[in-house]
PDB file of C-alpha atoms in Angstrom:
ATOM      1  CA  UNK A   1     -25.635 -10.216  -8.415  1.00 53.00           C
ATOM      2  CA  UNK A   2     -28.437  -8.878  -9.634  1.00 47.00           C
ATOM      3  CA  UNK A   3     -31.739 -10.869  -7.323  1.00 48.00           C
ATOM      4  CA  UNK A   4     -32.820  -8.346  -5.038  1.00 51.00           C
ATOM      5  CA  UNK A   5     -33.300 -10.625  -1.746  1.00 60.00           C
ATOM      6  CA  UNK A   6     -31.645 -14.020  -3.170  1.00 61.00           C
ATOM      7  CA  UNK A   7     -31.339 -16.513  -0.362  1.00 68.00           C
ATOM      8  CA  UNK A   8     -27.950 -18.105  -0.005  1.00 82.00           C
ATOM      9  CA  UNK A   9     -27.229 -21.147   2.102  1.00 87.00           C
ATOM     10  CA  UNK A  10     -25.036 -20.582   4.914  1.00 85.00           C
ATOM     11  CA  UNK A  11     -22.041 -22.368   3.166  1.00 87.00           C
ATOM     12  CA  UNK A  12     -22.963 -19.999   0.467  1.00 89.00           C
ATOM     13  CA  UNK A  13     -22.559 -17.121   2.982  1.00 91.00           C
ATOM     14  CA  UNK A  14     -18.889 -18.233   4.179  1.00 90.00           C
ATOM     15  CA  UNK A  15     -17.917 -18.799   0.329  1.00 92.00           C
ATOM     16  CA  UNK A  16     -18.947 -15.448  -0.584  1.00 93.00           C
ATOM     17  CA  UNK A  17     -17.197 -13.555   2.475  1.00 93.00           C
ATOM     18  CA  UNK A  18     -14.109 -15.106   1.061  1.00 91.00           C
ATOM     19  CA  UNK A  19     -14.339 -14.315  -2.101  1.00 91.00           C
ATOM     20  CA  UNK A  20     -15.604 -10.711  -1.730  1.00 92.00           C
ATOM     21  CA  UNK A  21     -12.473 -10.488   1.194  1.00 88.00           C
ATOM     22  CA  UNK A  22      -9.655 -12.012  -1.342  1.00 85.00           C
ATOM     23  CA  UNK A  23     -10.841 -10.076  -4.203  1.00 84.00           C
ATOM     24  CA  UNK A  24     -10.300  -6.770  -1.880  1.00 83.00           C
ATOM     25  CA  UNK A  25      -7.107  -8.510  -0.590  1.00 76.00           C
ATOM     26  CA  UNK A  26      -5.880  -9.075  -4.339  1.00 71.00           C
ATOM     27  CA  UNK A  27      -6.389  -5.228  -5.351  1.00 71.00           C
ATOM     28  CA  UNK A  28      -3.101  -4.586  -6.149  1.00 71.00           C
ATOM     29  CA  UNK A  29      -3.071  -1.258  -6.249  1.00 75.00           C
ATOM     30  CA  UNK A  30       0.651  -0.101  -5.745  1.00 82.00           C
ATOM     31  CA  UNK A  31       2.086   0.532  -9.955  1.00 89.00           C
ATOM     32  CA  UNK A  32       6.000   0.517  -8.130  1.00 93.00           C
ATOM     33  CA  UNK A  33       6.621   3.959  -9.646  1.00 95.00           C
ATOM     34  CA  UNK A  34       7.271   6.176  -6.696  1.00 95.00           C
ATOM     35  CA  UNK A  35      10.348   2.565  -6.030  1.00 96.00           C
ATOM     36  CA  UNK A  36      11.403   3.176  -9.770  1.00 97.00           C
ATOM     37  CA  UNK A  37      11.537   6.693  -9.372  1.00 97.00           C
ATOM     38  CA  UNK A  38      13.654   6.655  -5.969  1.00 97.00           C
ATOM     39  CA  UNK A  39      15.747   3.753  -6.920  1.00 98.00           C
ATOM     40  CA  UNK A  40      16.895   5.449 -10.597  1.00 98.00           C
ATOM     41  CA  UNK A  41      17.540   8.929  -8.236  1.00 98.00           C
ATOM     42  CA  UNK A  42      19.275   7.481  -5.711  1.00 98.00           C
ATOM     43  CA  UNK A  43      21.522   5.143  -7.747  1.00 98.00           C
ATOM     44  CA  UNK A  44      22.293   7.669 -10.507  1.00 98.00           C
ATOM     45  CA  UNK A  45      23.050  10.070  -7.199  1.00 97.00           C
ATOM     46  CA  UNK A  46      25.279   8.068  -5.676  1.00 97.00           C
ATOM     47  CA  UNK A  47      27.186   6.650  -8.859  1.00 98.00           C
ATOM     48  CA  UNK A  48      27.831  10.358  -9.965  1.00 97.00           C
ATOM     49  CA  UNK A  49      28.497  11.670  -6.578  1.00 97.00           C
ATOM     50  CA  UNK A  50      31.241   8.207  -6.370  1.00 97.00           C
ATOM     51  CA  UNK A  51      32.847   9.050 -10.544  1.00 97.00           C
ATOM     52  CA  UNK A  52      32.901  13.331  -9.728  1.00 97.00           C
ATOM     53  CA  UNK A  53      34.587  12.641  -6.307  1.00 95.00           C
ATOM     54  CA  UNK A  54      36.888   9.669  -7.465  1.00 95.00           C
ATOM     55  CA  UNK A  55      38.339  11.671 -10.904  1.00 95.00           C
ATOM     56  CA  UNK A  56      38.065  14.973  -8.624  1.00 93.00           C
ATOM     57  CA  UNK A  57      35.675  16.290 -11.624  1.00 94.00           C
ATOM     58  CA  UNK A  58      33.995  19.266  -9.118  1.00 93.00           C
ATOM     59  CA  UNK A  59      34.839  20.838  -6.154  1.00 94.00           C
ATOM     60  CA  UNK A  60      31.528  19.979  -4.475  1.00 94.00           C
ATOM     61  CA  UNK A  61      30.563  16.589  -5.590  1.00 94.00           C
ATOM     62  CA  UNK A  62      27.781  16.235  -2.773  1.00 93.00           C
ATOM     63  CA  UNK A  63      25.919  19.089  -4.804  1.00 95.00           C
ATOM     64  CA  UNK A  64      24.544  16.388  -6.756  1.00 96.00           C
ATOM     65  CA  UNK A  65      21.945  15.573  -3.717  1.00 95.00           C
ATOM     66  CA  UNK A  66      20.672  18.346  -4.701  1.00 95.00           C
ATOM     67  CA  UNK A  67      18.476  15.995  -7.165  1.00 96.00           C
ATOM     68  CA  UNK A  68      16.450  14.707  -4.300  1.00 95.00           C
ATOM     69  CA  UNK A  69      14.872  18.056  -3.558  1.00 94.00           C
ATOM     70  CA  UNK A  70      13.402  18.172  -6.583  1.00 96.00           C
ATOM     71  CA  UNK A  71      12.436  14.744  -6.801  1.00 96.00           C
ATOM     72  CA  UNK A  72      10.035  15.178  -3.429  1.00 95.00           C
ATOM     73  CA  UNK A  73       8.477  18.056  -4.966  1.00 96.00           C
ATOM     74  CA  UNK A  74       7.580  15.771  -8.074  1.00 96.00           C
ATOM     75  CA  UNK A  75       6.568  13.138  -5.146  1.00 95.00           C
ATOM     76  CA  UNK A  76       4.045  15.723  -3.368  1.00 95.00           C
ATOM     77  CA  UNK A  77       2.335  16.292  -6.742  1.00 96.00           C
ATOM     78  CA  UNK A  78       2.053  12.664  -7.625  1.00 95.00           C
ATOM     79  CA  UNK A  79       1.000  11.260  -4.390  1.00 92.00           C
ATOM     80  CA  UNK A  80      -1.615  13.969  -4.312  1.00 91.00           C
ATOM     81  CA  UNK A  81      -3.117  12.954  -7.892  1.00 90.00           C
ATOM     82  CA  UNK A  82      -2.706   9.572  -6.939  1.00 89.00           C
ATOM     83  CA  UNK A  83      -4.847   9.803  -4.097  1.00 85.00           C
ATOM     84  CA  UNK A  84      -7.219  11.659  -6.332  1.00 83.00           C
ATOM     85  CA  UNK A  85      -7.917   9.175  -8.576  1.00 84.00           C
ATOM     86  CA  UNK A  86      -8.057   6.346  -6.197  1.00 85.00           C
ATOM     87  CA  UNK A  87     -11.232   4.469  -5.551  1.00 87.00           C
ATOM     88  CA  UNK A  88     -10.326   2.506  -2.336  1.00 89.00           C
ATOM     89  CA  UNK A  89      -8.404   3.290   0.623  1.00 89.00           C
ATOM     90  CA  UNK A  90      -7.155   0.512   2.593  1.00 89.00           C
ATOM     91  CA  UNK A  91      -5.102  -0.171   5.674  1.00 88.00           C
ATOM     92  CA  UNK A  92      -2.055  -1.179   4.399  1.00 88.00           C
ATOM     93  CA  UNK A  93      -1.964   2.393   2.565  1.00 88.00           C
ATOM     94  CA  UNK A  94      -2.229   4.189   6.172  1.00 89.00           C
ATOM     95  CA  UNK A  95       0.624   1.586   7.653  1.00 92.00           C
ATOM     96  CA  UNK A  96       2.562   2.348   4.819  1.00 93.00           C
ATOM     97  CA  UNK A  97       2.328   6.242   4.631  1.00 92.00           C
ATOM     98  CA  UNK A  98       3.658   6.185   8.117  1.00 95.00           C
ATOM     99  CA  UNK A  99       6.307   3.433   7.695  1.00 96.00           C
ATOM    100  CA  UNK A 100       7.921   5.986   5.018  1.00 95.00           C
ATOM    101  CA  UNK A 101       7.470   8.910   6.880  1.00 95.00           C
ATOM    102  CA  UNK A 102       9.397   7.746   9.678  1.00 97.00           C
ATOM    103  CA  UNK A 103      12.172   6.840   7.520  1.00 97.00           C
ATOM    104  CA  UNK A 104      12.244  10.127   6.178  1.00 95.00           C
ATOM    105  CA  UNK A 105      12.350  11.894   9.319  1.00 97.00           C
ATOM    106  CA  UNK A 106      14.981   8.866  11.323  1.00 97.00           C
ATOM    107  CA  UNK A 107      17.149   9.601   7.577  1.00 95.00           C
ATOM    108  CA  UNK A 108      17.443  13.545   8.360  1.00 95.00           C
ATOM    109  CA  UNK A 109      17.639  13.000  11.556  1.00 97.00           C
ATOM    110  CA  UNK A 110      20.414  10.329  11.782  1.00 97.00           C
ATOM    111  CA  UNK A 111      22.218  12.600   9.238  1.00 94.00           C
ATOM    112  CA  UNK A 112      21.897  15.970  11.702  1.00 95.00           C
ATOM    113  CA  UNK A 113      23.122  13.435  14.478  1.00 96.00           C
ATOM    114  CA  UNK A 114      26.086  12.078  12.740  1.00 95.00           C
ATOM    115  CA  UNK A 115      27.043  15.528  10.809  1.00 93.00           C
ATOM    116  CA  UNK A 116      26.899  17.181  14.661  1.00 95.00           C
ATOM    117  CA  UNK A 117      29.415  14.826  15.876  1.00 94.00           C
ATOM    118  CA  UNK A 118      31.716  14.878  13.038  1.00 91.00           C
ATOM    119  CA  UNK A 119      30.931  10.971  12.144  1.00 89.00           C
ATOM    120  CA  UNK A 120      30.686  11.234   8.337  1.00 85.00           C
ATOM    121  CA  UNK A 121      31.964   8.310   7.723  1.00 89.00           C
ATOM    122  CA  UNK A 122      29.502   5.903   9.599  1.00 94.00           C
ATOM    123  CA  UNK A 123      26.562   8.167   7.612  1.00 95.00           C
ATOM    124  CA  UNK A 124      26.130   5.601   4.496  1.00 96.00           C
ATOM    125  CA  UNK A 125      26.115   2.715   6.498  1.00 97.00           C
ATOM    126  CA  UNK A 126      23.660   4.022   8.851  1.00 97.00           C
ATOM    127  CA  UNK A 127      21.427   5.457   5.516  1.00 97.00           C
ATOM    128  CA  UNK A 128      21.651   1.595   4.921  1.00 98.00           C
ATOM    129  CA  UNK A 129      20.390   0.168   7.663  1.00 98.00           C
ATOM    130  CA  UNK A 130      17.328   2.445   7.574  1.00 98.00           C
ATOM    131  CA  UNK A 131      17.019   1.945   4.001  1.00 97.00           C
ATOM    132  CA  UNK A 132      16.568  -1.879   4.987  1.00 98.00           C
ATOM    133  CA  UNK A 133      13.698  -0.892   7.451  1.00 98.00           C
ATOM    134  CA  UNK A 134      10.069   0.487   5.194  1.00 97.00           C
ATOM    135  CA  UNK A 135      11.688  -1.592   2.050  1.00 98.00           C
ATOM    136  CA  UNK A 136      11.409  -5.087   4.381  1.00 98.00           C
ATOM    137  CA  UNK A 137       8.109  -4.134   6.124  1.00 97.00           C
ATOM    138  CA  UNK A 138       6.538  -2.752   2.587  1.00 96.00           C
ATOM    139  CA  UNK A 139       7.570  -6.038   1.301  1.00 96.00           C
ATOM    140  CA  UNK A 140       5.558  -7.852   3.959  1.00 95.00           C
ATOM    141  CA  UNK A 141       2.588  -5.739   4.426  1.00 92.00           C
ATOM    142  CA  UNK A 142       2.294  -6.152  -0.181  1.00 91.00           C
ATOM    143  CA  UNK A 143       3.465  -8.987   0.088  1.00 89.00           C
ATOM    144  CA  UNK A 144       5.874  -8.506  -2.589  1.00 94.00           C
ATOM    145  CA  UNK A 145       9.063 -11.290  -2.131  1.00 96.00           C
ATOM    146  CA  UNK A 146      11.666  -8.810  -4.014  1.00 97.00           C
ATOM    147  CA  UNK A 147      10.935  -5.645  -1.522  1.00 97.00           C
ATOM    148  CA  UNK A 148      11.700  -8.402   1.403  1.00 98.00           C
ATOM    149  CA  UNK A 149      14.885  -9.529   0.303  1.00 98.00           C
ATOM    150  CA  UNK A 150      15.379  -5.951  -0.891  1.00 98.00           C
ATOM    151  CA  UNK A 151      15.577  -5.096   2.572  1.00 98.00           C
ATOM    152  CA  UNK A 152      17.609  -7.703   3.893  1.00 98.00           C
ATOM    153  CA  UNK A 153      20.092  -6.841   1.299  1.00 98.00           C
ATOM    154  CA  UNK A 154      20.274  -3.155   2.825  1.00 98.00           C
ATOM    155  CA  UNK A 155      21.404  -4.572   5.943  1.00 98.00           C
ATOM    156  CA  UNK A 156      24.332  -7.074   4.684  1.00 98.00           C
ATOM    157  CA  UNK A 157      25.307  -3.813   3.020  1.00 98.00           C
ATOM    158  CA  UNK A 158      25.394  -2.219   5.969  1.00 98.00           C
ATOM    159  CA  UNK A 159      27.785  -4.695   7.600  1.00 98.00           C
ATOM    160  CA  UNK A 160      29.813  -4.915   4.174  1.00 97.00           C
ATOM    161  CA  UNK A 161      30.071  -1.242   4.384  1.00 97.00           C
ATOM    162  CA  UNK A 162      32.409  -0.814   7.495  1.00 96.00           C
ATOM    163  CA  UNK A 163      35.154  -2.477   5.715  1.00 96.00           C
ATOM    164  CA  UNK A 164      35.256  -0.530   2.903  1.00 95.00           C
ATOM    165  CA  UNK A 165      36.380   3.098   2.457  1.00 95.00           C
ATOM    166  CA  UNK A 166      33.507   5.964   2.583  1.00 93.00           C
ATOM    167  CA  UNK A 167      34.096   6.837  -0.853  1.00 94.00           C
ATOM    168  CA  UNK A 168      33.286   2.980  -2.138  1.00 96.00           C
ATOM    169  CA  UNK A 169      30.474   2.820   0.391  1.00 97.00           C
ATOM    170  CA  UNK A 170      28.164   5.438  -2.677  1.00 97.00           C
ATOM    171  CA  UNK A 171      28.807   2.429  -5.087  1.00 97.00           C
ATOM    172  CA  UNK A 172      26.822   0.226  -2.172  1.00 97.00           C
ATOM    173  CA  UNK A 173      24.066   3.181  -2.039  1.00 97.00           C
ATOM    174  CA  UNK A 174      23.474   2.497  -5.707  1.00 98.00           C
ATOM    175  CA  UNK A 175      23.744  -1.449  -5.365  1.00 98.00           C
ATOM    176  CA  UNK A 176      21.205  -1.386  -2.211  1.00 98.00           C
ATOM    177  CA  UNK A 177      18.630   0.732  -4.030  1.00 98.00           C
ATOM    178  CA  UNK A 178      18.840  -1.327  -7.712  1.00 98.00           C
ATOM    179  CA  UNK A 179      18.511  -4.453  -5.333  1.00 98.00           C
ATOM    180  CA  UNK A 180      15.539  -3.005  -2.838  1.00 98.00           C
ATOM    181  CA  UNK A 181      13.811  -0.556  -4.983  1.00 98.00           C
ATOM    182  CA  UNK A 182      14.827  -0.393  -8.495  1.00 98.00           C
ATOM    183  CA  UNK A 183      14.370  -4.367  -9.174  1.00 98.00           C
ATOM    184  CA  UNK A 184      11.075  -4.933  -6.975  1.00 97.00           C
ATOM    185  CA  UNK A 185       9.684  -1.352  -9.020  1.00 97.00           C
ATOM    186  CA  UNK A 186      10.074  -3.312 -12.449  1.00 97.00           C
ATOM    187  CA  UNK A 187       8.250  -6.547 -10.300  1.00 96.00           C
ATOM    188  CA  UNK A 188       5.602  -4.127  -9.016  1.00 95.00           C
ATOM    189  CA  UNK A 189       4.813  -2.459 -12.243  1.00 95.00           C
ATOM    190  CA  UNK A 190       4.684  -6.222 -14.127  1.00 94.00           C
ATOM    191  CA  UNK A 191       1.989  -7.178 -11.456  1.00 91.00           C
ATOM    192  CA  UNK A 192       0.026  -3.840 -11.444  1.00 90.00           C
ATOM    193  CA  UNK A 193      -0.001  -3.836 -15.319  1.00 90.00           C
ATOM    194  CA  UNK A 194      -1.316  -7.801 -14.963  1.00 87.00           C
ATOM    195  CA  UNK A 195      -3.614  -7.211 -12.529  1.00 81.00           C
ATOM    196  CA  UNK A 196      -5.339  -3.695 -15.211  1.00 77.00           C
ATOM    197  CA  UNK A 197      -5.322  -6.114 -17.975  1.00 75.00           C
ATOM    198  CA  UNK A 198      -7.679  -8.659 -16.779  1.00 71.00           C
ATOM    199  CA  UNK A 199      -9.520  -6.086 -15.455  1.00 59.00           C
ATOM    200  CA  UNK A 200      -8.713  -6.366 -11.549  1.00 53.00           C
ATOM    201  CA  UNK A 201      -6.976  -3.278 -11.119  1.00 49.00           C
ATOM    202  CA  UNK A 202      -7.689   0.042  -9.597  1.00 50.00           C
TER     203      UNK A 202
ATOM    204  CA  UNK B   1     -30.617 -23.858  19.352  1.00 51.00           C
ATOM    205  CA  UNK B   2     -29.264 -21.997  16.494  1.00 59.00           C
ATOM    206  CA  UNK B   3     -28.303 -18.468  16.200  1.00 70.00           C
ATOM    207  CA  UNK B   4     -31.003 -16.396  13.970  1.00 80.00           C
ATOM    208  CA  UNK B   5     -29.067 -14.967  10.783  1.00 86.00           C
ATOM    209  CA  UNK B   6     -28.931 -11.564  10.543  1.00 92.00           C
ATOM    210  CA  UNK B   7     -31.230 -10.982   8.107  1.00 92.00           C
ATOM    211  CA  UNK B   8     -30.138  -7.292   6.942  1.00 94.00           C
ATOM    212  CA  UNK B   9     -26.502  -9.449   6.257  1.00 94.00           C
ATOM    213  CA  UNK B  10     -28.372 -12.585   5.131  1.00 90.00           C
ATOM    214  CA  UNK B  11     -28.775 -11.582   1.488  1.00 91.00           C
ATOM    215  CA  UNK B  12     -26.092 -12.020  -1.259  1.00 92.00           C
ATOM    216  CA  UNK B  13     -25.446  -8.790  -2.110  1.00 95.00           C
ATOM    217  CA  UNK B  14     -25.319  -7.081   0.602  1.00 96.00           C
ATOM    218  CA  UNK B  15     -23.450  -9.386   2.642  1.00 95.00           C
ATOM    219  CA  UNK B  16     -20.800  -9.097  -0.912  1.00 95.00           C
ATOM    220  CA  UNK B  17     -20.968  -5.050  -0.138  1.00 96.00           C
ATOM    221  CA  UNK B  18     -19.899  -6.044   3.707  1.00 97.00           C
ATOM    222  CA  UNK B  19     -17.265  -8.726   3.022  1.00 95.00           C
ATOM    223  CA  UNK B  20     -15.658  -5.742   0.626  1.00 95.00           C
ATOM    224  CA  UNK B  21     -16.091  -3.404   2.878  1.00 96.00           C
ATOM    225  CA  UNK B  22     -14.647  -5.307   6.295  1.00 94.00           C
ATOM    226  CA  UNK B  23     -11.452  -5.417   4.413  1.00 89.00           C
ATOM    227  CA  UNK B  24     -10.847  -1.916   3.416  1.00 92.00           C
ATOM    228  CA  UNK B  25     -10.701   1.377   5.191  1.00 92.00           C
ATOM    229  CA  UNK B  26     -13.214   3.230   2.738  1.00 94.00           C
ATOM    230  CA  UNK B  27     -14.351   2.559  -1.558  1.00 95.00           C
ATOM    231  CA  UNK B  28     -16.257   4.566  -3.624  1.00 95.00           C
ATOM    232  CA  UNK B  29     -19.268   2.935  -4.655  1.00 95.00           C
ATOM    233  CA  UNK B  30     -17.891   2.566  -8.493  1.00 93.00           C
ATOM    234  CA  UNK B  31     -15.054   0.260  -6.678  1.00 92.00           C
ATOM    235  CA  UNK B  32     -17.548  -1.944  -4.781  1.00 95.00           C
ATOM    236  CA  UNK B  33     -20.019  -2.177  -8.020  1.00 95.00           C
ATOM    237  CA  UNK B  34     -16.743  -3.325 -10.237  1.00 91.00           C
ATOM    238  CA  UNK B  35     -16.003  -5.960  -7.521  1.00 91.00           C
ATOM    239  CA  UNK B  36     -19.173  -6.824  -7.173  1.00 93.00           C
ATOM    240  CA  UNK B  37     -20.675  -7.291 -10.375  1.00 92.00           C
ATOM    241  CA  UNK B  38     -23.894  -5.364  -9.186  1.00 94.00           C
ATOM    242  CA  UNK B  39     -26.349  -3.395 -11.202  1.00 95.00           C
ATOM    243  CA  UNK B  40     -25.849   0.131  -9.858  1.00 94.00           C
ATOM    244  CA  UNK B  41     -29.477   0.522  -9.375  1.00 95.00           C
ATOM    245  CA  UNK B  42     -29.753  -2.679  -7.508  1.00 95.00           C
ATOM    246  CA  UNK B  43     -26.330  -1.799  -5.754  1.00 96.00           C
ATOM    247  CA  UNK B  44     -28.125   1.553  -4.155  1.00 96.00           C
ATOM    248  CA  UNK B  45     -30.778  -0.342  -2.776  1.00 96.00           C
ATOM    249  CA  UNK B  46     -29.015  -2.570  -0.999  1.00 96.00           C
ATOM    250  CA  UNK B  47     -26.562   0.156   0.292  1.00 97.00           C
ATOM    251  CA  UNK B  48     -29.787   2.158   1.314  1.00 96.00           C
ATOM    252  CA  UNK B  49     -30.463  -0.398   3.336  1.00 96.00           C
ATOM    253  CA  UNK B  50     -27.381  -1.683   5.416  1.00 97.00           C
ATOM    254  CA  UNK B  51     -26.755   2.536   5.809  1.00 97.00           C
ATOM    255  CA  UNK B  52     -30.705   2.122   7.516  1.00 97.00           C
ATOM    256  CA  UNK B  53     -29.394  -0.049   9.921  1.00 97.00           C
ATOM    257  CA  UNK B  54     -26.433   1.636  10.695  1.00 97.00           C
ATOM    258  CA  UNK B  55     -23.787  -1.041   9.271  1.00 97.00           C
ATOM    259  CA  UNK B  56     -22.189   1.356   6.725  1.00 97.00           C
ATOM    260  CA  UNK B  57     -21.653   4.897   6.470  1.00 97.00           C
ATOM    261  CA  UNK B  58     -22.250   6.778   3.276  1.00 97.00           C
ATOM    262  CA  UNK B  59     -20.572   9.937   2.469  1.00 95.00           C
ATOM    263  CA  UNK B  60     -21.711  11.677  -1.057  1.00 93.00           C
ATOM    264  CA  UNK B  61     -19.936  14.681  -2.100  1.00 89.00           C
ATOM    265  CA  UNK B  62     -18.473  16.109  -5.832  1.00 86.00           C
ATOM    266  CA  UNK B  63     -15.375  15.257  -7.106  1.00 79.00           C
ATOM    267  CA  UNK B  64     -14.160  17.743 -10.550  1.00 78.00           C
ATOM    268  CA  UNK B  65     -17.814  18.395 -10.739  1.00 83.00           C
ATOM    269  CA  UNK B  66     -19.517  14.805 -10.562  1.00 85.00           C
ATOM    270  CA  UNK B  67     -21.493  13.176  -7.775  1.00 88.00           C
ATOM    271  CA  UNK B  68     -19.133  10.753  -5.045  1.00 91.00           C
ATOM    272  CA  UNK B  69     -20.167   8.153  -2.939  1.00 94.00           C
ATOM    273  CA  UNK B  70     -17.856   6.712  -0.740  1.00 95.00           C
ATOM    274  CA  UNK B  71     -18.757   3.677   2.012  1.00 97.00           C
ATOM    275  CA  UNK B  72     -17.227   2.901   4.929  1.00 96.00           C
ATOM    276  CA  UNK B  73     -17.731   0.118   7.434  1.00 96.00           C
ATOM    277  CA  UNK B  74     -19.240   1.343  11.320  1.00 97.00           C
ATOM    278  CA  UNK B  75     -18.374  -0.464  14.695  1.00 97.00           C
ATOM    279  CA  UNK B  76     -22.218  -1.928  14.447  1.00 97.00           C
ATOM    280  CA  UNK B  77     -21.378  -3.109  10.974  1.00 97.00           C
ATOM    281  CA  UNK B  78     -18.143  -5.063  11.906  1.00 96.00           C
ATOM    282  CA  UNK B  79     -20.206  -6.399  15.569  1.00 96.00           C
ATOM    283  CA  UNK B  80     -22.846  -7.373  13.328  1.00 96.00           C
ATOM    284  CA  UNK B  81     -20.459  -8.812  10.285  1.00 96.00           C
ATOM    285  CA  UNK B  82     -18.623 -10.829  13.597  1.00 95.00           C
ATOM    286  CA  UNK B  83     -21.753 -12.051  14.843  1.00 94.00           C
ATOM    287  CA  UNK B  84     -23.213 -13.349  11.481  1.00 94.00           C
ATOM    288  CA  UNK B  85     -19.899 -15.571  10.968  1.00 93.00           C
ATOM    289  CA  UNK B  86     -20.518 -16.631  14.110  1.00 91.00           C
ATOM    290  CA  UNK B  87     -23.553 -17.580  13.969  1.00 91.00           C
ATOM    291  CA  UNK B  88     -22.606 -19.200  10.422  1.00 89.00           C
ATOM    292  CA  UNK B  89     -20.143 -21.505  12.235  1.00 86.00           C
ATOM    293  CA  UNK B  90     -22.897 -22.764  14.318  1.00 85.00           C
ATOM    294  CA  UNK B  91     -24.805 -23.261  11.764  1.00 82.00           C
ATOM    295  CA  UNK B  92     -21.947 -25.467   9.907  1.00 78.00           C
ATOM    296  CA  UNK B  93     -20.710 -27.576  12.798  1.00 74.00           C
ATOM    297  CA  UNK B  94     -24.334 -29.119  13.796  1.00 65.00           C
ATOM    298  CA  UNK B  95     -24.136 -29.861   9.848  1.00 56.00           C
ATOM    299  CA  UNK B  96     -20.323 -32.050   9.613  1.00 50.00           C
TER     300      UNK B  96
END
């Protein structure tokens, strides 16, 4: 596009408004590490939090959340590059900041709730119907099919959960997130690193 | 009687810079030269131009010590963006 002042026809016009609004559309710009990095957390959490409770390895097998804490710190310092380097900012991004942050706060909060009334034992099925809630609207706003079905999952876990014992209900935590997070990551990553090589990317 | 084209909008590139811009919150001028295929000299121009009429807003500030221009779509860009494809459908019905 290099004519100053070329004239275009006005089917011209409504081709190039498409094209110009699809190649926007088609930035892909989410790499699925911040899913990889949540799902391997989470799942390695739970699973170790499930084998040090079940062969009574520690006396405080919970401790192992402690993970998590360090984990958002890393999260702080790579969303911050990340919106350093980046050359666009679109809606979805906004939508999707807030969709997470909401589940962050409704997760502490539903835990403070549950804790207060001595319900422990509805806590991981609760965790997995919010789980089910940014994973299945991420996976519509990105349009990304596994992050959708991802989310589903989280809730037939959540109904699958109330007939199994709490303990059991950790080995679900690490099934929803290799289903909603872990396996979509991988799908993310393989599109991001598609998208770079043929010179689309961000 | 057909709508006039807008004639700021009425040129390829910088109805390319809108369509770009219309779908995004904000992009750094690097972003909408890549996706554009523009000359950056030619790209500034252009820019210049729709910023003169008020369609875009054009922030340029440093970023680790180099020069950053960011765009961003106003209300009288998007009214004006609405009203050209408007206009454009007129233009394409009298024609089928």
């Amino acid at each position: 596009m290099d004519d100053h002042e070329k004239a275009i026809t006005p089917n011209e016009s409504l081709k190039l408004i498409e094209e110009m609004i699809n190649r926007a559309r088609n930035n892909f710009g989410d790499n699925g590490h911040l899913y990889l990095l949540w799902g391997w957390v989470i799942a390695l959490c739970s699973l170790g939090h499930f084998v040090m409770w079940h062969f009574r390895l520690v006396a405080h097998p919970e401790m192992i959340w402690m993970v998590t804490w360090a984990t958002m710190i890393y999260q702080a310092v790579y969303l911050r590059k990340r919106k350093k380097a980046s050359r666009v900012k679109t809606y979805s991004d906004d939508i999707l900041g807030y969709v997470w942050l909401v589940f962050v706060v409704c997760l502490a909060l539903t835990a403070f709730v549950l804790i207060q009334y001595k319900e422990r034992q509805a806590l991981y099925s609760m965790f997995l119907v919010l789980y089910g809630v940014p994973t299945f609207l991420s996976g519509k706003v990105l349009k990304v099919r596994e992050l959708t079905i991802g989310g589903v999952f989280c809730w037939v876990l959540a109904i699958a959960s109330t007939f199994i014992i709490v303990k059991f209900q950790l080995l679900l935590i690490m099934l929803s997130v290799i289903v909603a997070w872990i396996v979509p990551g991988y799908a993310m990553k393989a599109k991001y690193n598609k998208q770079k090589l043929y010179g689309e990317g961000e | 009687m057909f709508k006039e084209l807008d004639p700021i909008l009425h040129s390829q590139l910088r109805l390319a810079v809108m369509s770009l811009l219309i779908s995004v919150k904000e992009a750094e001028f690097t972003f909408i030269k890549e996706k554009t295929n523009a000359t950056a000299g030619n790209l500034s121009v252009q820019v210049q131009k729709l910023k003169e009429a008020g369609y875009i807003e054009v922030v340029k500030q440093f970023k680790d010590n180099y020069p950053l221009t960011t765009c961003q779509i106003t209300k009288k860009g998007i009214e004006a963006f609405e009203n050209y494809v408007k206009a454009l459908q007129g233009y394409l019905n009298t024609d089928n």
